[in-house]
Amino acid sequence: MGDAGEEAIALQAARRARRAAQRERLRARVGDLISAINRPLAAVIRDQALRYLPPAALLRFRSVHPSWAAVISSPIFAHSQAGSHLSRPSGLFLLDRRHASSSPPRFLPFDPRAHALPFDPPLAFLPSPSSAVRCSTNGLICAVGDHSGGYFICNPVTGRWVRIPGPPRDPGPDPALVLIFDPSHYNFRCDYALVCAFEAGRGTGVYGFETFSSAAGGWWVSGGAAAPAEGLVAGSGVAARGGAYWRTAIGTVVGYDPAADRARVFPCPAAVGWEGEEWWELGGGGGGAALRCVASTEEAAVAYRLGEGDEWAEVGSIPVGAGAGSFRERPRPLRSHGAEMEVVAWVRGDVVAVDVASRRARVIAAAGPRPSPGEAEKSGQATAHAH
């Protein structure tokens, strides 16, 4: 047999092998389709629907079957579920200002059926249940003990917590804290950072920064990053894109990036004006969103997003007036955290969250009288939380 014949036989063998491989892939696909069609409904719900449930409802399904409990407890499931439910605040941690030193904080959900916490009081699982919630980011909170002074990082849905040492530079009774935690970047170890701003010298108005890293297991103090931040509002801190931000009483924003050990200061939006610190708040950016700000004027609540070059871009506004889709009175903004652009504010004893694009409103009725200027920031009295 010549070379041409051998080449023809080899070509036919290759074609037969390719067709056989195609048939095998087709059989496998048909088998997968048949398995999916005949799959028990319980397994479909477990693998495809559970991640869309809010945490408070999700925890009740752990008792259905051990396989359900295993899925719900897995890190991959935690990441996929978090991406569906951290886009806007779920409710508000609120301290009783009359008995703040002895009463535990309450949690007031926007939707009690979906976002009620499983513990009563909400921090009952901590050694110090009356700890004040100082900051919240992507489902985790930082609470500081009322008498012990202990620092706790915890998940109020699962009741899991860890105690960390206090910062090396004592921040006093009103620490300026920001918790940085992003579950969306395959952070399976749930690493986080807690940043504390401290005044470098009493009365100087210059602030340094110290950071606790869960990955490193300890605190470190910035070597060179410092920022002029006269009137830094301790309870205004939020996290966005890996950085910590606070507003000041003189109309500036202080930012610190612990990864780069770099601080910067930039002005607030022009609509803030010079009426006092109570009429504007920062918003953290969930899901990698940029820093946000809400400024309240006599005419409207205006929402901004931070862009390139630390320039604020107006996103939308909600008018103040008697018309539909308006605030009935000038709202006082609350700091919040989430990917969606919402205005979260005190209005006539209620806490109202209004989506800037759709104007849809969510309400926590009778949350209580709004705090006097600066009270919420100095006492940790009100903290919006998403879970």
XYZ file of C-alpha atoms in Angstrom:
387
model
C 0.000 0.000 0.000
C 1.364 3.359 -0.933
C 1.724 6.499 1.072
C -1.573 7.880 -0.305
C -3.482 4.845 0.929
C -1.985 5.063 4.381
C -2.859 8.752 4.570
C -6.476 7.997 3.553
C -6.788 5.317 6.241
C -5.331 7.673 8.873
C -7.724 10.416 7.782
C -10.716 8.060 8.046
C -9.590 6.953 11.510
C -9.295 10.563 12.635
C -12.793 11.331 11.320
C -14.233 8.280 13.094
C -12.537 9.320 16.341
C -13.865 12.868 16.013
C -17.422 11.652 15.330
C -17.181 9.249 18.258
C -16.086 12.112 20.527
C -18.972 14.268 19.264
C -21.443 11.453 19.942
C -20.027 11.017 23.444
C -20.381 14.729 24.186
C -23.956 14.661 22.865
C -24.796 11.652 25.055
C -23.330 13.462 28.049
C -25.381 16.602 27.342
C -28.565 14.584 26.882
C -27.808 12.748 30.106
C -27.304 16.034 31.936
C -30.601 17.362 30.553
C -32.458 14.214 31.605
C -30.890 14.430 35.077
C -31.887 18.097 35.369
C -35.454 17.341 34.225
C -35.802 14.481 36.686
C -34.010 16.284 39.518
C -36.004 16.481 42.775
C -37.648 19.847 43.306
C -36.034 20.128 46.741
C -32.564 19.939 45.177
C -33.469 22.602 42.588
C -34.695 24.952 45.327
C -31.605 24.271 47.432
C -29.117 24.989 44.646
C -30.929 27.661 42.632
C -33.362 29.548 44.866
C -31.926 29.657 48.387
C -29.374 32.328 47.588
C -32.135 34.807 46.775
C -33.672 34.600 50.257
C -32.840 37.256 52.859
C -30.677 35.959 55.720
C -33.387 36.055 58.374
C -35.569 33.755 56.287
C -32.628 31.691 55.052
C -31.523 30.551 58.507
C -34.826 28.806 59.084
C -34.105 26.448 56.165
C -30.975 24.959 57.756
C -33.173 22.449 59.587
C -34.796 21.100 56.399
C -31.988 18.643 55.641
C -28.266 18.267 56.449
C -27.450 18.958 52.787
C -29.299 22.278 53.027
C -27.375 23.218 56.171
C -24.098 22.315 54.442
C -24.928 24.472 51.406
C -26.017 27.459 53.524
C -22.829 27.235 55.618
C -20.428 27.071 52.664
C -18.228 30.108 51.857
C -19.162 30.057 48.157
C -22.862 30.198 49.024
C -22.214 33.051 51.463
C -20.606 35.068 48.679
C -23.351 34.420 46.128
C -26.065 35.184 48.682
C -24.389 38.347 49.897
C -24.330 39.719 46.372
C -28.130 39.633 46.288
C -28.851 41.267 49.651
C -26.266 43.935 50.411
C -27.433 46.490 47.883
C -29.356 48.632 50.390
C -29.846 48.943 54.166
C -32.022 46.325 55.867
C -32.714 48.377 58.959
C -31.326 50.539 61.722
C -29.485 49.818 64.958
C -30.812 52.291 67.498
C -29.738 53.040 71.064
C -32.120 54.388 73.689
C -30.531 57.766 74.369
C -32.072 57.936 77.835
C -30.451 54.676 78.974
C -27.632 54.269 76.471
C -25.192 53.068 79.113
C -27.330 50.112 80.198
C -29.855 49.306 77.470
C -28.881 47.134 74.487
C -29.400 48.572 71.027
C -32.579 47.749 69.152
C -32.717 46.717 65.510
C -35.574 48.223 63.515
C -35.953 46.510 60.093
C -37.573 48.061 57.054
C -39.231 44.692 56.390
C -39.724 42.711 59.632
C -40.659 39.497 57.803
C -37.513 39.448 55.706
C -34.893 41.236 57.787
C -35.718 40.708 61.467
C -32.679 39.474 63.388
C -32.865 36.082 65.140
C -31.594 37.328 68.520
C -33.417 39.432 71.107
C -31.816 41.757 71.975
C -29.978 41.771 68.642
C -26.507 41.508 70.229
C -27.503 38.980 72.907
C -24.767 36.611 71.715
C -21.996 39.049 72.732
C -20.382 39.026 76.211
C -21.571 42.636 76.451
C -25.067 42.711 74.826
C -25.454 46.467 75.390
C -22.453 47.259 73.184
C -22.887 50.252 70.907
C -22.810 49.547 67.173
C -20.188 51.926 65.834
C -20.099 50.994 62.162
C -21.524 48.506 59.674
C -20.269 47.244 56.330
C -21.593 44.493 54.063
C -23.301 42.463 56.766
C -20.654 42.818 59.487
C -20.708 45.289 62.360
C -18.179 46.636 64.817
C -19.560 46.995 68.343
C -17.777 48.520 71.320
C -18.602 47.322 74.851
C -20.366 49.781 77.107
C -18.292 49.091 80.212
C -15.608 46.638 79.110
C -14.457 48.734 76.179
C -14.053 45.523 74.167
C -14.097 45.667 70.396
C -16.251 43.026 68.703
C -16.529 42.214 64.987
C -19.666 40.167 64.429
C -22.407 39.027 62.098
C -25.747 39.780 63.802
C -27.582 37.259 61.593
C -25.481 34.203 62.476
C -24.308 35.339 65.904
C -20.683 34.668 65.036
C -18.259 37.112 66.610
C -14.619 37.703 67.440
C -13.101 40.032 69.986
C -10.120 42.088 68.891
C -7.782 44.204 71.015
C -8.328 47.923 71.228
C -6.158 50.206 69.080
C -2.666 51.043 70.382
C -3.472 54.768 70.352
C -6.411 55.156 72.718
C -9.201 56.905 70.748
C -11.185 57.751 73.882
C -14.905 57.174 74.439
C -15.898 58.179 70.898
C -13.689 56.238 68.472
C -13.758 57.181 64.786
C -14.056 53.689 63.290
C -14.622 52.299 59.805
C -14.971 48.583 59.069
C -13.730 47.548 55.611
C -15.102 44.214 54.423
C -15.916 43.095 50.896
C -17.430 39.600 50.469
C -17.727 39.872 46.699
C -14.094 39.292 45.704
C -13.815 35.625 46.691
C -12.787 36.653 50.170
C -13.430 33.151 51.484
C -11.510 33.751 54.704
C -13.758 36.739 55.418
C -10.770 39.000 55.991
C -11.572 42.524 57.092
C -9.833 45.677 58.283
C -10.883 48.079 61.033
C -9.541 51.608 60.628
C -9.445 54.093 63.502
C -8.662 57.780 63.001
C -6.989 59.547 65.935
C -5.923 63.115 66.541
C -2.133 63.223 66.379
C -1.957 65.930 69.030
C -4.712 67.330 71.170
C -6.216 70.373 69.519
C -4.025 70.116 66.394
C -6.810 69.038 64.028
C -4.338 66.675 62.333
C -5.337 63.014 62.262
C -3.349 59.839 61.900
C -4.664 56.335 61.258
C -4.283 52.897 62.808
C -5.571 49.704 61.215
C -6.411 46.263 62.521
C -5.996 43.582 59.853
C -7.663 40.221 60.421
C -5.235 38.671 57.942
C -2.232 39.880 59.960
C -3.960 39.440 63.318
C -2.936 42.786 64.792
C -2.853 46.574 64.649
C -0.388 48.766 62.830
C -0.057 52.550 62.925
C 0.440 54.499 59.724
C 3.988 55.693 59.386
C 3.459 58.776 57.287
C -0.186 59.222 56.344
C -1.756 62.174 58.155
C -4.547 64.544 57.217
C -5.742 67.963 58.375
C -9.248 67.082 59.552
C -10.461 69.765 61.919
C -13.835 68.793 63.357
C -13.727 65.169 62.147
C -17.118 63.602 62.985
C -16.308 60.285 64.652
C -19.619 58.566 63.868
C -19.699 59.507 60.192
C -17.244 56.912 58.899
C -18.066 54.678 55.927
C -16.151 52.306 53.658
C -15.955 52.466 49.864
C -13.631 50.710 47.408
C -11.211 49.579 50.090
C -10.908 52.987 51.759
C -12.248 54.639 54.917
C -13.955 58.042 54.796
C -15.224 60.558 57.347
C -16.848 63.944 57.019
C -15.824 66.972 59.043
C -17.716 69.858 60.584
C -16.002 72.301 58.234
C -17.267 70.779 54.981
C -14.469 68.449 53.964
C -14.105 64.681 53.547
C -11.114 62.758 54.885
C -10.153 59.536 53.144
C -7.598 56.890 54.056
C -6.513 53.870 52.017
C -4.905 51.288 54.344
C -3.542 49.209 51.465
C -1.593 52.172 50.076
C -1.136 53.888 53.477
C -2.275 57.142 51.897
C -4.590 59.879 53.192
C -6.334 62.654 51.310
C -8.761 65.492 51.946
C -11.294 66.904 49.496
C -14.321 69.215 49.722
C -17.924 68.182 50.189
C -20.498 68.890 47.446
C -21.305 72.548 46.934
C -24.944 72.025 47.995
C -23.843 71.336 51.576
C -23.057 75.004 52.186
C -22.136 76.179 55.663
C -25.347 75.535 57.604
C -23.860 73.022 59.991
C -22.918 69.378 59.997
C -26.396 67.918 60.493
C -27.591 68.326 56.907
C -25.235 66.022 55.002
C -23.953 62.475 55.361
C -21.680 60.055 53.539
C -22.749 56.711 52.132
C -20.538 53.668 51.765
C -20.291 51.869 48.449
C -21.365 48.222 48.625
C -20.349 45.846 45.851
C -17.415 48.027 44.831
C -19.560 51.134 44.328
C -18.059 54.569 44.784
C -18.388 56.826 47.818
C -21.723 58.628 48.006
C -23.070 61.704 49.722
C -26.531 63.074 50.468
C -27.017 66.797 51.127
C -30.324 68.138 52.399
C -31.460 71.658 51.555
C -34.748 73.472 52.079
C -35.719 72.539 48.498
C -34.488 68.964 48.049
C -32.335 66.067 49.207
C -29.569 65.809 46.613
C -27.558 62.612 46.049
C -23.972 62.614 44.777
C -21.396 60.028 43.749
C -17.649 60.580 43.951
C -15.937 60.434 40.572
C -12.443 60.725 39.203
C -10.247 63.418 40.675
C -12.390 63.487 43.836
C -15.093 65.432 42.009
C -18.726 64.990 43.067
C -21.293 64.179 40.382
C -24.981 64.756 41.085
C -26.997 61.554 40.640
C -30.497 62.803 41.407
C -32.638 64.639 43.922
C -35.889 64.248 45.841
C -37.839 67.482 46.407
C -39.119 68.787 49.719
C -42.764 69.786 49.500
C -46.351 68.611 49.448
C -46.332 66.804 46.099
C -46.208 63.058 45.453
C -42.755 61.537 45.778
C -41.562 64.399 47.996
C -40.353 64.707 51.564
C -42.926 66.510 53.687
C -40.193 68.376 55.532
C -36.466 68.827 55.224
C -34.946 65.399 55.933
C -31.869 64.850 58.029
C -29.677 62.293 56.235
C -28.270 59.189 57.923
C -25.036 57.507 56.910
C -25.727 54.243 55.102
C -24.051 51.557 53.032
C -25.104 49.821 49.832
C -24.690 49.592 46.082
C -28.046 51.208 45.280
C -28.438 54.969 45.493
C -30.893 55.627 48.296
C -31.540 58.628 50.492
C -31.832 57.360 54.076
C -33.028 60.051 56.455
C -34.996 61.011 59.553
C -38.361 62.558 58.680
C -40.908 63.426 61.383
C -39.914 60.624 63.743
C -39.690 58.023 60.968
C -36.675 56.685 59.126
C -37.307 56.804 55.388
C -35.225 55.260 52.575
C -36.070 56.536 49.094
C -34.571 55.141 45.898
C -33.324 58.100 43.893
C -34.135 56.556 40.505
C -37.547 55.003 41.123
C -38.698 57.201 44.048
C -39.865 54.065 45.833
C -39.852 54.552 49.590
C -39.322 52.211 52.517
C -40.258 53.345 56.005
C -39.430 52.449 59.602
C -42.435 54.025 61.285
C -42.111 55.748 64.662
C -38.401 55.124 64.976
C -38.441 57.988 67.463
C -37.511 61.651 67.461
C -34.488 62.393 65.414
C -31.335 63.052 67.427
C -30.229 66.594 68.096
C -27.358 67.860 65.895
C -24.258 65.747 66.491
C -25.897 63.459 69.052
C -26.153 60.404 66.818
C -22.561 60.791 65.669
C -21.130 61.154 69.169
C -23.107 58.383 70.855
C -23.312 55.744 68.118
C -27.067 56.101 68.533
C -28.175 55.264 64.981
C -26.388 53.020 62.460
C -27.931 51.778 59.220
C -27.115 48.121 58.525
C -27.473 45.803 55.520
C -27.639 42.006 55.740
